[in-house]
Structure formats: C-alpha cells, structure tokens
Amino acid sequence: MDHSKHNHHHSHHHSHGEAKKTTATPEDAHSCCSVHGNKKGNKPLPIANKELIYTCPMHPEIRQKGPGSCPICGMALEPEEVQLEEVENPELKDFTRRLWVSAGLSIPLLLLAMSDLIPGQPVQHSMPFWVYAGLQLILASPVVLWGGFPFFQRGWESIKNKNLNMFTLIALGTGVAYGYSVFATFFPSLFPEDLKVHAGFVPLYFEAAAVITALVLVGQVLELRARSQTGNAIKALLGLVPKTAKKVLDNGLEEEISIEDIQLGDLLRVRPGEKVPVDGEVIEGKSSLDESMITGEPIPVEKEVGSPVTGATINGTGTFLMKATRVGSDTLLSQIVKMVSQAQRSRAPIQKLADTVSSYFVPAVVLIAIATAIVWSIWGPEPAFTYAILNSVAVLIIACPCALGLATPMSIMVGTGKGATNGVLIKNAEALEVLEKIDTLVVDKTGTLTVGIPKLSKIYTKNNFSEDQVLSFSASIESVSEHPLARAILEEAKERQVSLKQVEDFDSITGMGLFGRIDGHDILVGNKKLLEKHGVDATEAIKEAEELQKTGNGVMFISIDGVLAGTLAVSDPIKETTKDAISYFHEKGIQVIMLTGDNKHTAKAIADKIGIDKFEADVLPDRKSEVIKSLQNEGRRVAMAGDGINDAPALAQSNVGIAMGTGTDVAIESAGVTLVKGDLMGIVKAHKLSQQTMKNIRQNLFFAFFYNALGVPLAAGLLYPFMGLLLSPMFASLAMSLSSVSVIGNALRLRSGKL
C-alpha cells in the first residue's frame, strides 16, 4: 500500500474533519467555524456540497473533502454528516447513466452472440466473420471501456496501492474476456483449427465482458440506493426539528424567528400541538409533552414551571412559556444525531475477521483463477483454451468480496439508527457487540430500579420532642447538604410550612451524616455510626429502625444536644417497569446484581420485592468499580448501569457501561450505551437491539462466506467432471451483484424488528 498517498489523505483533510470532535485544537478553530457554523452566533454557514467531509463506511480513517472513492476498498465515499436535504449522490447519478447505456448496448449484443441457439439458420452464419466480430466489437467497446471505466480505474488504483479489492477482480475478469476477444477479432488466423467452432469462427466473449459490466453496474446502483437508506433514522431525527419559533420580546409581543437565531436565555412561547424549538425549561404555564420521538416511550410527560423540556418534542393541549437553555449543536437532539453518526462509522471487532479474510481472499482468488486457466487449457475438453478463459473469468467475477465487506457496516448503521429512535444511543459498534455477550448486569438502586425521588414516609419522635421541631432542625441542616435524602425532608418541611433556621459550624461526615449548630443547639442527622461516634444512646430507636428497613425504608436519626430526638423514615418508590425488566434478564440467563449505599435490611427488602438475585449493600460510590472488577476476575462479562456522574469509574471499568440519561446529557464519555430515559426497560431494549444487530451481522457474514465458498469451486469447474456443471461468467456476475444487494436488504430488515 502506498502509505504516502494514504497519509496525504489524512493530513490534507484533518483540520476540517477533526472539527467534529468536541475539543477543537487551535488549528481546528478556523475550520470549525468555516464548516460547521460559527459557534458564537450559532448559525451554520451555508455549506457547499464540495465542502462536506466524505468518508468510507468500511474504512472510517479515509476522509476527504468532496465525493470520491476509497483507496483501500474502492467503495464510494459518503458524506460524514447526514444532511436533511437530500445531497445528490454524484456516483449514483453517474453509475445510473452508465448502466442505461450499457444495458441498451448489451441486449442486442447478447442476442447476436446467442443467435446460434435459435432454431433454423443462425444469423451469424449468414455473415462473414469480420462483420460478425466487428459488430460485436462496436457494441461491446463502449460498455466495457466507458461503462466499466470506474472499475478499471479503481482496479488499477488497488494494484498501485497494494490493496487488492473487489474492483481488482472485476477489472481483471472483464479485461481478460474483452482483451482476448479483441485479439481474436483482429488475428483469427493465429488460432488453431480445433479452437474454432462451426463455420470456422473463433469463439468471442464480447457479450460476456459487456453483460458482466452491465450486471456489476446494476449491483452498484442497487447497493448505492440501499446504502442511502441506512441514514434514514438520522434523517428522521433531523426532520423533527421545527424550522421556526415564537420569541417573546421585552414588550410582551411575539415575533417568529428562525430556529438558528435562538440565543441562550430567549423566552419562547409554545402553543398546543407545536413542537418545542430547543431545549429549555418551563417558566410559565403547564402542559403534557409527547417525548416518544426521543425516548421511544408513548406516554405523554407532564410539564410544569421548572420542568425541563427537550427540543423537537410535541406539545399537548397546554400553552407554556419556556427559556432556552441549550441551542444549536448543544441541544439533546443535535447530540443524539452526532452520536449516532459517529457510531454508524465505528468498527465492530467482528469486522476484523471479515477484513482479515478479505485481505488474503483477493490474492488467493487471482491465484485460483490462474490455476483454473492452466488446468483447463492442459486437461480440459476441446476447445480447451475457450473453457480456460471462461472459467477463470467466472472465478474472478463470482469471488468479489464486496458482500463480505458490507456485511458488518450495513447492520451497524441500521442498528444504531434504530436504537436512536427508541431512546437507546450506542456510542460505537464495539459496545453493541459486547452488550450481546454479557452475563451479569450490575445496577445502581437509586434512580435505576427506583424512581430516585425519595419521599419522607414517617417521623417518630423521642424524648418529648415534637414532630415540627424534629422536622425543622433536620430540614435546616439538610438544606446545606447535597444528600439525595435531603430533598425528601425539605419537600416535607415545605409542605407542612415549617420554617428553616440558620445553620452554623456545618460539617458533613462521609458515610455517616451531618453536624451543625442551630440556635445554640448541637444537631446531628445521620446513621447509627454517627450517633455512636458522638456517644448518643440510640438503643431504643434501633429496633424500630430495623423494622422500617425491612420494609425498604431508609432511616435517619436526629439528636439534639446529645439526646435522641427522633427517627425519620424515607422511602424511594420502585419504578413500575423494574419487575418486567428483571424477569426478561432472568429469561436470558443474565444475573442482575444491585448495588446500593443502603444498609442490608433495606437492600434485602427491595431485592426481595423485585426478585433480584444478589445485592451488595453499604456500597460507597468509589467502591462500585471494585465490585465490578471482582466480578470480572471471576470471568464474568459485566454491564453496569448507572447515572453517569458519580458512577463514571464503574461504568468505565465494566465491559460495557450503560448511562441512565435523565434526558440531559447524552454524550457521557465513560458509557458505551446511553439511555435517553433512564429505566430498566431501556436496558432491555438495548440488549434486544444488540442481539438483533449481531444476529443480523452473523447472517450477513455467513451468507457472504458461504456464497463465496460455494461459488468459487463451481466457477472453477470442479463439478464439471462429475455433473457436467459449469458456471457462465454472466451468471457469476449476476450472483455477485445479488449477494451484495441481499446483504444490504438483510441489514435493512433490522428496521422492522420489535424492541
């Protein structure tokens, strides 16, 4: 392979291409603005078609400005970013034109060549050889030399780059058939008598060369058309974005502005049935939104003041005013589109197998074709030379490994696109492949199995303190804390209209609780360890606490000036979908392990309630990755589902991390899979998607391997001595084209699978 050429490809186009990554280096800065729109005004500049970065679906490392073909596999490059407006595929247009001309010339040529099969006096016998041969030469030359020119061009490139590919074989096959026929047309006298067929004609293969070219063009056109459908899922997502929005001006009037002109902090009015223009939050009014286009969940979601709303979701019956919090390329939908386009071009490990086979395959086929020619010309029946040419051409044509190259990328493209429309975002092809093989799923309790919004379910008072006192002191101290349970206490205080007090000397003691001074009183809020450490006697409350924990409540103690003042019970309701999801994993033989910071009693109560196999209680966030490591040391393949913020190390440690998005940030670095809506059914969908996609890839690979394994010996004539079976080069090219199209057709079937 000519590395200098290859590297030129890289260096030449890098600055533009790399601008796509989230971090742009200084030299990227200018190109980032020129290609992808100026960041400040957030308005993309008009992109001329030639400015688009094109890349190869099989070899993503090949990138260049404008269309072209891949120097490694010869395939047409595709635009790196899917455009909503149909970008006309120049190659499809060119190949379609070549196909019509080639077909128009090949049909009369075929009829002329096959005329000796028509009963009665064959046409060709009524004309001299030079007329018969000349007519064929005139009809075949434009087809082979002009119609097949791209194949010769890419075939030559492949030899020059030492990257033999399908075009090497097609160019050799058609070249040999055509070259031999031209020679036979001009020098028929040089051929021995026993080679000549009836009426002393030398056999010609113009029709084989022309029909092969036309059939390969048919295959290429069908393939290019089908490949354009693999981006349909992203196109559908891009099509969701409304074109305009209603901006509310300072004087209260509204004006309609283009979606690109929305700035951060703009106030926008959304009326019933309209689409939300960008991500933001509701600041006035309430409504329910259909978010199914992003989460895949059909149930409308209620929104009120303070609720986040996502661009492109559809408003129900209410009207509301929203403030734009993310615009342009920062919106959730833009992130999804970007993530999907990157995933579609990533390579699955299984692809290495196909690549390795392909790299040995083409040279092997050329050797087999040469061997076929030699064997037939020495030991074949008369006219031996004719058989030698026909069979070696058939070998070259049928063995084209294009179906093999397409098998994986096509399924990955369709699979990741399908995931996106179902709220399952795949970071790369590898994540899909690994996810299919997992045998252990580790889940975080809070927010994954449970709703993640704890509620205060009970207050027990001790030593003559009142409920309001206990609530006021604990809420005051929790108002300074970040603890998830703090919210439950604060919500309850708000509901009961208990006033909060000033906290001094606040201290958070990791894994135990909080200390603070309020109105001169020392207040402790936390677990048993905290009270023991400060010598507070809590024996009478511990029994009660254990009972509460057995029913799945979290318990906090509060002491005022060293005296136990009460117990607070907080529960986090279990999500409705959790049980169904757990039973799905059990059916698939996947063990579910729950990690929680709760104590054993609470954890057991929840595990029993939802039927989980194993749980680990009292797990601090930083120990999660150790738990996963020890499971991996037992030889388990572990998927970890967590919320992506404090679970980043655990997600990164697992074989595949699943970030339970809450619909805010989808580009979570440490996760291979991100769910737009974080619940276990999302993991079920992701697992089903990985199974369907990998099954599809295996069908494609089997089909491509099986087909080549069967086709090559048949074309070489191995069955001829036993059954008299030979494969005509024209059938070989038809079969080759159909194999590629059927691989793509099979990949597109993924779109209809149920998740």
CSV table of C-alpha atoms in Angstrom, one decimal, residues 191-577:
chain,number,residue,atom,x,y,z
A,191,PHE,CA,-5.9,-19.5,-33.6
A,192,PRO,CA,-5.6,-23.3,-34.1
A,193,GLU,CA,-8.4,-25.1,-36.1
A,194,ASP,CA,-9.6,-27.2,-33.2
A,195,LEU,CA,-10.4,-23.9,-31.3
A,196,LYS,CA,-12.8,-22.7,-34.0
A,197,VAL,CA,-16.5,-23.5,-33.7
A,198,HIS,CA,-19.0,-24.0,-36.6
A,199,ALA,CA,-18.3,-22.2,-39.9
A,200,GLY,CA,-14.6,-21.7,-38.8
A,201,PHE,CA,-15.4,-18.9,-36.3
A,202,VAL,CA,-13.1,-18.2,-33.4
A,203,PRO,CA,-15.3,-18.0,-30.2
A,204,LEU,CA,-15.6,-14.4,-28.9
A,205,TYR,CA,-16.5,-13.2,-25.4
A,206,PHE,CA,-17.6,-9.7,-26.1
A,207,GLU,CA,-21.0,-10.4,-24.8
A,208,ALA,CA,-19.6,-11.9,-21.5
A,209,ALA,CA,-17.5,-8.8,-20.9
A,210,ALA,CA,-20.3,-6.4,-21.7
A,211,VAL,CA,-23.0,-8.2,-19.7
A,212,ILE,CA,-20.7,-8.6,-16.7
A,213,THR,CA,-20.1,-4.9,-16.8
A,214,ALA,CA,-23.8,-4.1,-17.0
A,215,LEU,CA,-24.7,-6.5,-14.2
A,216,VAL,CA,-21.9,-5.2,-11.9
A,217,LEU,CA,-23.3,-1.7,-12.6
A,218,VAL,CA,-26.8,-3.0,-11.7
A,219,GLY,CA,-25.4,-4.3,-8.4
A,220,GLN,CA,-23.6,-1.0,-7.7
A,221,VAL,CA,-26.7,1.1,-8.4
A,222,LEU,CA,-28.9,-1.0,-6.2
A,223,GLU,CA,-26.2,-1.0,-3.5
A,224,LEU,CA,-25.7,2.8,-3.6
A,225,ARG,CA,-29.5,3.2,-3.4
A,226,ALA,CA,-29.8,0.9,-0.4
A,227,ARG,CA,-26.8,2.4,1.3
A,228,SER,CA,-28.5,5.8,1.2
A,229,GLN,CA,-31.4,4.3,3.2
A,230,THR,CA,-29.1,3.4,6.1
A,231,GLY,CA,-29.0,7.0,7.2
A,232,ASN,CA,-32.8,7.3,7.2
A,233,ALA,CA,-33.0,7.1,11.0
A,234,ILE,CA,-30.8,10.2,11.4
A,235,LYS,CA,-32.7,11.9,8.7
A,236,ALA,CA,-36.0,11.2,10.5
A,237,LEU,CA,-34.4,12.7,13.7
A,238,LEU,CA,-33.2,15.8,11.9
A,239,GLY,CA,-36.6,16.2,10.3
A,240,LEU,CA,-38.2,16.5,13.8
A,241,VAL,CA,-36.7,19.9,14.4
A,242,PRO,CA,-39.1,22.8,13.8
A,243,LYS,CA,-37.9,25.5,11.4
A,244,THR,CA,-39.1,28.5,13.4
A,245,ALA,CA,-40.0,29.5,17.0
A,246,LYS,CA,-42.1,32.3,18.6
A,247,LYS,CA,-39.9,34.6,20.6
A,248,VAL,CA,-41.5,36.7,23.3
A,249,LEU,CA,-40.0,40.2,23.2
A,250,ASP,CA,-39.4,42.5,26.2
A,251,ASN,CA,-42.6,44.4,25.4
A,252,GLY,CA,-44.6,41.2,25.6
A,253,LEU,CA,-45.1,40.9,21.8
A,254,GLU,CA,-44.2,37.8,19.9
A,255,GLU,CA,-42.1,37.5,16.7
A,256,GLU,CA,-41.5,34.5,14.6
A,257,ILE,CA,-37.7,33.8,14.3
A,258,SER,CA,-35.7,31.1,12.6
A,259,ILE,CA,-34.5,28.2,14.8
A,260,GLU,CA,-30.9,29.2,14.1
A,261,ASP,CA,-31.4,32.7,15.6
A,262,ILE,CA,-32.5,31.5,19.0
A,263,GLN,CA,-30.0,32.6,21.7
A,264,LEU,CA,-29.4,31.2,25.2
A,265,GLY,CA,-31.9,32.7,27.6
A,266,ASP,CA,-34.5,33.7,24.9
A,267,LEU,CA,-38.1,33.4,26.0
A,268,LEU,CA,-40.2,31.3,23.7
A,269,ARG,CA,-43.9,30.6,23.6
A,270,VAL,CA,-45.1,27.1,22.7
A,271,ARG,CA,-48.8,26.6,21.8
A,272,PRO,CA,-50.8,23.4,21.7
A,273,GLY,CA,-49.7,20.9,19.1
A,274,GLU,CA,-46.5,22.8,18.3
A,275,LYS,CA,-43.0,21.4,18.6
A,276,VAL,CA,-40.7,22.6,21.3
A,277,PRO,CA,-38.0,24.5,19.4
A,278,VAL,CA,-34.9,23.9,21.6
A,279,ASP,CA,-34.0,22.5,25.0
A,280,GLY,CA,-35.1,24.7,27.9
A,281,GLU,CA,-37.2,24.9,31.0
A,282,VAL,CA,-40.8,25.9,31.5
A,283,ILE,CA,-41.1,29.3,33.3
A,284,GLU,CA,-44.9,29.8,33.0
A,285,GLY,CA,-47.9,27.6,32.2
A,286,LYS,CA,-48.2,23.8,32.2
A,287,SER,CA,-48.8,21.1,29.6
A,288,SER,CA,-48.1,17.5,28.7
A,289,LEU,CA,-45.5,16.6,26.1
A,290,ASP,CA,-45.1,13.7,23.7
A,291,GLU,CA,-41.5,12.8,24.0
A,292,SER,CA,-41.7,9.5,22.2
A,293,MET,CA,-39.5,10.6,19.3
A,294,ILE,CA,-36.6,10.8,21.6
A,295,THR,CA,-37.3,8.3,24.4
A,296,GLY,CA,-39.4,5.8,22.4
A,297,GLU,CA,-42.0,5.9,25.2
A,298,PRO,CA,-45.5,6.7,24.0
A,299,ILE,CA,-46.9,8.0,27.4
A,300,PRO,CA,-47.1,11.9,27.5
A,301,VAL,CA,-45.0,13.5,30.2
A,302,GLU,CA,-46.5,16.2,32.4
A,303,LYS,CA,-44.6,19.6,32.5
A,304,GLU,CA,-45.0,22.5,34.9
A,305,VAL,CA,-42.9,25.5,35.9
A,306,GLY,CA,-39.3,24.4,36.4
A,307,SER,CA,-39.7,21.2,34.3
A,308,PRO,CA,-37.1,20.7,31.6
A,309,VAL,CA,-38.3,20.4,28.0
A,310,THR,CA,-36.5,18.9,25.1
A,311,GLY,CA,-36.3,20.4,21.5
A,312,ALA,CA,-38.4,18.6,18.9
A,313,THR,CA,-40.8,17.0,21.4
A,314,ILE,CA,-44.5,17.7,20.7
A,315,ASN,CA,-46.6,19.9,23.0
A,316,GLY,CA,-50.1,18.6,24.0
A,317,THR,CA,-53.0,20.8,24.9
A,318,GLY,CA,-51.5,23.4,27.2
A,319,THR,CA,-49.6,26.6,26.3
A,320,PHE,CA,-46.4,27.5,28.1
A,321,LEU,CA,-43.5,29.9,28.1
A,322,MET,CA,-40.0,28.5,28.1
A,323,LYS,CA,-36.5,29.8,28.5
A,324,ALA,CA,-33.9,28.4,26.0
A,325,THR,CA,-31.1,26.6,28.0
A,326,ARG,CA,-29.4,24.8,25.1
A,327,VAL,CA,-29.4,25.9,21.5
A,328,GLY,CA,-27.9,24.8,18.2
A,329,SER,CA,-25.4,22.0,18.4
A,330,ASP,CA,-25.8,21.7,22.2
A,331,THR,CA,-29.4,20.5,22.2
A,332,LEU,CA,-30.2,16.9,23.0
A,333,LEU,CA,-31.3,16.1,19.5
A,334,SER,CA,-28.1,17.5,18.0
A,335,GLN,CA,-26.1,15.5,20.4
A,336,ILE,CA,-28.1,12.4,19.5
A,337,VAL,CA,-27.6,12.9,15.8
A,338,LYS,CA,-23.9,13.5,16.3
A,339,MET,CA,-23.5,10.4,18.5
A,340,VAL,CA,-25.4,8.2,16.0
A,341,SER,CA,-23.4,9.4,13.0
A,342,GLN,CA,-20.2,8.6,14.9
A,343,ALA,CA,-21.5,5.2,16.0
A,344,GLN,CA,-22.5,4.3,12.5
A,345,ARG,CA,-19.0,4.7,11.3
A,346,SER,CA,-17.3,2.9,14.1
A,347,ARG,CA,-16.0,-0.6,13.6
A,348,ALA,CA,-17.1,-3.7,15.4
A,349,PRO,CA,-14.4,-6.2,16.5
A,350,ILE,CA,-16.2,-8.9,14.4
A,351,GLN,CA,-15.3,-6.8,11.4
A,352,LYS,CA,-11.6,-7.7,11.9
A,353,LEU,CA,-12.5,-11.2,10.9
A,354,ALA,CA,-14.0,-10.1,7.6
A,355,ASP,CA,-11.1,-7.7,6.9
A,356,THR,CA,-8.5,-10.4,7.5
A,357,VAL,CA,-10.3,-12.8,5.3
A,358,SER,CA,-10.7,-10.2,2.5
A,359,SER,CA,-7.0,-9.3,2.6
A,360,TYR,CA,-6.0,-12.8,1.8
A,361,PHE,CA,-9.0,-13.6,-0.3
A,362,VAL,CA,-8.4,-11.4,-3.4
A,363,PRO,CA,-4.8,-12.6,-4.0
A,364,ALA,CA,-6.0,-16.1,-3.4
A,365,VAL,CA,-8.7,-15.7,-6.0
A,366,VAL,CA,-6.3,-14.4,-8.6
A,367,LEU,CA,-4.1,-17.5,-8.0
A,368,ILE,CA,-7.1,-19.8,-8.2
A,369,ALA,CA,-8.2,-18.1,-11.5
A,370,ILE,CA,-4.7,-18.6,-12.9
A,371,ALA,CA,-4.6,-22.2,-11.8
A,372,THR,CA,-8.1,-22.7,-13.3
A,373,ALA,CA,-6.9,-21.4,-16.6
A,374,ILE,CA,-3.8,-23.6,-16.6
A,375,VAL,CA,-5.7,-26.8,-15.6
A,376,TRP,CA,-8.4,-26.3,-18.2
A,377,SER,CA,-6.0,-25.4,-21.0
A,378,ILE,CA,-4.0,-28.6,-20.4
A,379,TRP,CA,-6.5,-31.2,-19.3
A,380,GLY,CA,-9.8,-29.6,-20.4
A,381,PRO,CA,-12.0,-31.0,-23.2
A,382,GLU,CA,-11.8,-29.2,-26.6
A,383,PRO,CA,-11.9,-26.3,-27.2
A,384,ALA,CA,-9.7,-26.2,-24.1
A,385,PHE,CA,-8.5,-22.7,-24.4
A,386,THR,CA,-12.1,-21.3,-24.5
A,387,TYR,CA,-13.0,-23.2,-21.4
A,388,ALA,CA,-9.8,-22.0,-19.7
A,389,ILE,CA,-10.7,-18.3,-20.3
A,390,LEU,CA,-14.4,-18.7,-19.4
A,391,ASN,CA,-13.8,-20.5,-16.2
A,392,SER,CA,-11.0,-18.2,-15.0
A,393,VAL,CA,-13.2,-15.2,-15.7
A,394,ALA,CA,-16.1,-16.7,-13.8
A,395,VAL,CA,-13.8,-17.4,-10.8
A,396,LEU,CA,-12.6,-13.7,-10.8
A,397,ILE,CA,-16.1,-12.3,-11.0
A,398,ILE,CA,-18.0,-14.6,-8.6
A,399,ALA,CA,-15.4,-14.2,-5.9
A,400,CYS,CA,-15.8,-10.5,-5.4
A,401,PRO,CA,-15.7,-10.0,-1.6
A,402,CYS,CA,-17.9,-6.9,-1.6
A,403,ALA,CA,-20.7,-8.7,0.2
A,404,LEU,CA,-18.1,-9.6,2.9
A,405,GLY,CA,-17.1,-6.0,3.3
A,406,LEU,CA,-20.6,-4.7,3.5
A,407,ALA,CA,-21.9,-7.4,6.0
A,408,THR,CA,-20.9,-5.6,9.2
A,409,PRO,CA,-21.1,-1.8,8.5
A,410,MET,CA,-24.5,-2.0,7.0
A,411,SER,CA,-26.0,-3.8,10.0
A,412,ILE,CA,-24.3,-1.4,12.4
A,413,MET,CA,-25.6,1.6,10.5
A,414,VAL,CA,-29.2,0.4,10.5
A,415,GLY,CA,-29.0,-0.9,14.1
A,416,THR,CA,-27.6,2.2,15.7
A,417,GLY,CA,-30.1,4.3,13.8
A,418,LYS,CA,-33.0,2.2,15.0
A,419,GLY,CA,-31.7,2.4,18.6
A,420,ALA,CA,-31.7,6.2,18.4
A,421,THR,CA,-35.4,6.4,17.5
A,422,ASN,CA,-36.1,4.2,20.5
A,423,GLY,CA,-34.1,6.2,23.1
A,424,VAL,CA,-31.1,3.9,23.0
A,425,LEU,CA,-27.9,5.6,22.0
A,426,ILE,CA,-25.0,3.4,21.1
A,427,LYS,CA,-21.5,5.0,21.3
A,428,ASN,CA,-19.8,2.6,19.0
A,429,ALA,CA,-20.2,-0.7,17.3
A,430,GLU,CA,-18.0,-2.4,19.9
A,431,ALA,CA,-20.5,-1.6,22.6
A,432,LEU,CA,-23.2,-3.4,20.7
A,433,GLU,CA,-21.0,-6.5,20.2
A,434,VAL,CA,-20.0,-6.6,23.9
A,435,LEU,CA,-23.5,-6.0,25.2
A,436,GLU,CA,-24.9,-9.0,23.4
A,437,LYS,CA,-22.5,-11.3,25.3
A,438,ILE,CA,-23.0,-10.0,28.9
A,439,ASP,CA,-23.9,-12.5,31.6
A,440,THR,CA,-24.1,-10.1,34.5
A,441,LEU,CA,-25.9,-6.8,34.9
A,442,VAL,CA,-24.9,-4.5,37.8
A,443,VAL,CA,-27.4,-1.8,38.6
A,444,ASP,CA,-27.5,1.1,40.9
A,445,LYS,CA,-30.6,1.1,43.1
A,446,THR,CA,-31.4,4.8,43.3
A,447,GLY,CA,-32.8,6.2,40.1
A,448,THR,CA,-32.4,2.9,38.2
A,449,LEU,CA,-34.6,0.5,40.0
A,450,THR,CA,-36.4,3.1,42.0
A,451,VAL,CA,-37.8,6.5,40.9
A,452,GLY,CA,-34.9,8.3,42.5
A,453,ILE,CA,-37.1,10.8,44.2
A,454,PRO,CA,-37.3,9.8,47.9
A,455,LYS,CA,-40.3,10.7,50.0
A,456,LEU,CA,-40.4,11.2,53.8
A,457,SER,CA,-42.8,8.4,54.8
A,458,LYS,CA,-42.8,8.7,58.7
A,459,ILE,CA,-41.4,10.8,61.6
A,460,TYR,CA,-41.0,9.1,65.0
A,461,THR,CA,-40.3,11.4,67.9
A,462,LYS,CA,-38.5,10.6,71.1
A,463,ASN,CA,-37.8,12.3,74.4
A,464,ASN,CA,-40.7,14.7,74.2
A,465,PHE,CA,-39.6,16.5,71.1
A,466,SER,CA,-42.4,17.5,68.7
A,467,GLU,CA,-42.6,16.4,65.0
A,468,ASP,CA,-42.3,20.1,63.9
A,469,GLN,CA,-39.1,20.5,66.0
A,470,VAL,CA,-37.6,17.4,64.6
A,471,LEU,CA,-38.5,18.4,61.0
A,472,SER,CA,-37.4,22.0,61.4
A,473,PHE,CA,-34.0,21.1,62.8
A,474,SER,CA,-33.3,18.3,60.3
A,475,ALA,CA,-34.6,20.2,57.3
A,476,SER,CA,-32.5,23.3,58.2
A,477,ILE,CA,-29.4,21.2,58.4
A,478,GLU,CA,-30.2,19.2,55.2
A,479,SER,CA,-30.8,22.4,53.3
A,480,VAL,CA,-27.0,22.8,53.2
A,481,SER,CA,-26.4,19.2,52.2
A,482,GLU,CA,-26.2,17.5,48.8
A,483,HIS,CA,-27.6,14.2,50.1
A,484,PRO,CA,-30.4,12.7,47.9
A,485,LEU,CA,-32.5,12.0,51.0
A,486,ALA,CA,-32.2,15.7,52.0
A,487,ARG,CA,-34.7,16.5,49.2
A,488,ALA,CA,-37.4,14.3,50.8
A,489,ILE,CA,-37.0,16.1,54.2
A,490,LEU,CA,-37.0,19.6,52.6
A,491,GLU,CA,-40.1,18.7,50.5
A,492,GLU,CA,-42.0,17.6,53.6
A,493,ALA,CA,-40.9,20.8,55.5
A,494,LYS,CA,-42.2,22.9,52.6
A,495,GLU,CA,-45.5,21.1,52.6
A,496,ARG,CA,-46.0,21.5,56.3
A,497,GLN,CA,-44.8,25.1,56.1
A,498,VAL,CA,-42.1,24.5,58.8
A,499,SER,CA,-39.7,27.4,58.9
A,500,LEU,CA,-35.9,26.8,58.3
A,501,LYS,CA,-33.3,28.2,60.6
A,502,GLN,CA,-29.7,29.5,60.2
A,503,VAL,CA,-27.0,26.7,60.5
A,504,GLU,CA,-23.5,27.4,61.8
A,505,ASP,CA,-20.4,25.2,62.0
A,506,PHE,CA,-21.8,22.8,59.4
A,507,ASP,CA,-19.9,19.6,58.8
A,508,SER,CA,-20.6,16.7,56.5
A,509,ILE,CA,-19.1,13.4,57.8
A,510,THR,CA,-18.7,11.0,54.8
A,511,GLY,CA,-20.7,7.8,55.2
A,512,MET,CA,-22.3,8.9,58.4
A,513,GLY,CA,-24.2,12.1,58.2
A,514,LEU,CA,-24.2,15.8,59.1
A,515,PHE,CA,-23.4,18.0,62.1
A,516,GLY,CA,-24.5,21.6,62.6
A,517,ARG,CA,-25.3,24.2,65.3
A,518,ILE,CA,-28.7,25.8,65.2
A,519,ASP,CA,-29.9,28.4,67.8
A,520,GLY,CA,-27.0,27.2,70.1
A,521,HIS,CA,-28.1,23.6,69.9
A,522,ASP,CA,-25.8,20.8,68.6
A,523,ILE,CA,-27.7,18.9,65.9
A,524,LEU,CA,-26.7,15.5,64.4
A,525,VAL,CA,-28.6,14.0,61.5
A,526,GLY,CA,-27.4,10.7,60.1
A,527,ASN,CA,-27.0,6.9,60.7
A,528,LYS,CA,-26.3,4.7,63.7
A,529,LYS,CA,-22.5,5.1,63.3
A,530,LEU,CA,-22.8,8.9,63.6
A,531,LEU,CA,-24.7,8.6,66.9
A,532,GLU,CA,-22.3,6.0,68.3
A,533,LYS,CA,-19.3,8.2,67.4
A,534,HIS,CA,-20.8,11.1,69.3
A,535,GLY,CA,-21.8,8.9,72.2
A,536,VAL,CA,-25.6,9.3,71.7
A,537,ASP,CA,-27.6,6.5,73.2
A,538,ALA,CA,-29.9,5.2,70.4
A,539,THR,CA,-30.7,1.7,71.7
A,540,GLU,CA,-34.5,2.3,71.9
A,541,ALA,CA,-34.7,3.5,68.3
A,542,ILE,CA,-32.5,0.9,66.7
A,543,LYS,CA,-35.1,-1.9,66.9
A,544,GLU,CA,-37.7,0.3,65.4
A,545,ALA,CA,-35.3,1.4,62.7
A,546,GLU,CA,-34.6,-2.3,61.7
A,547,GLU,CA,-38.3,-2.9,61.3
A,548,LEU,CA,-38.6,0.1,59.0
A,549,GLN,CA,-35.5,-1.0,57.0
A,550,LYS,CA,-37.1,-4.4,56.5
A,551,THR,CA,-39.9,-2.8,54.6
A,552,GLY,CA,-37.5,-0.9,52.3
A,553,ASN,CA,-37.3,2.4,54.1
A,554,GLY,CA,-34.1,4.4,54.6
A,555,VAL,CA,-33.7,5.6,58.2
A,556,MET,CA,-32.0,8.7,59.6
A,557,PHE,CA,-31.6,9.5,63.3
A,558,ILE,CA,-31.6,13.0,64.7
A,559,SER,CA,-30.1,14.0,68.0
A,560,ILE,CA,-30.3,17.4,69.7
A,561,ASP,CA,-27.6,18.3,72.3
A,562,GLY,CA,-26.6,14.6,72.6
A,563,VAL,CA,-30.2,13.4,73.2
A,564,LEU,CA,-32.0,11.2,70.6
A,565,ALA,CA,-34.9,13.3,69.3
A,566,GLY,CA,-36.4,11.2,66.6
A,567,THR,CA,-36.2,8.8,63.6
A,568,LEU,CA,-37.0,9.8,60.0
A,569,ALA,CA,-38.1,7.1,57.6
A,570,VAL,CA,-37.6,7.8,53.9
A,571,SER,CA,-38.7,5.6,51.0
A,572,ASP,CA,-37.9,5.7,47.3
A,573,PRO,CA,-40.7,4.1,45.3
A,574,ILE,CA,-39.8,1.3,42.8
A,575,LYS,CA,-40.3,2.0,39.1
A,576,GLU,CA,-43.2,0.2,37.6
A,577,THR,CA,-41.1,-1.2,34.8
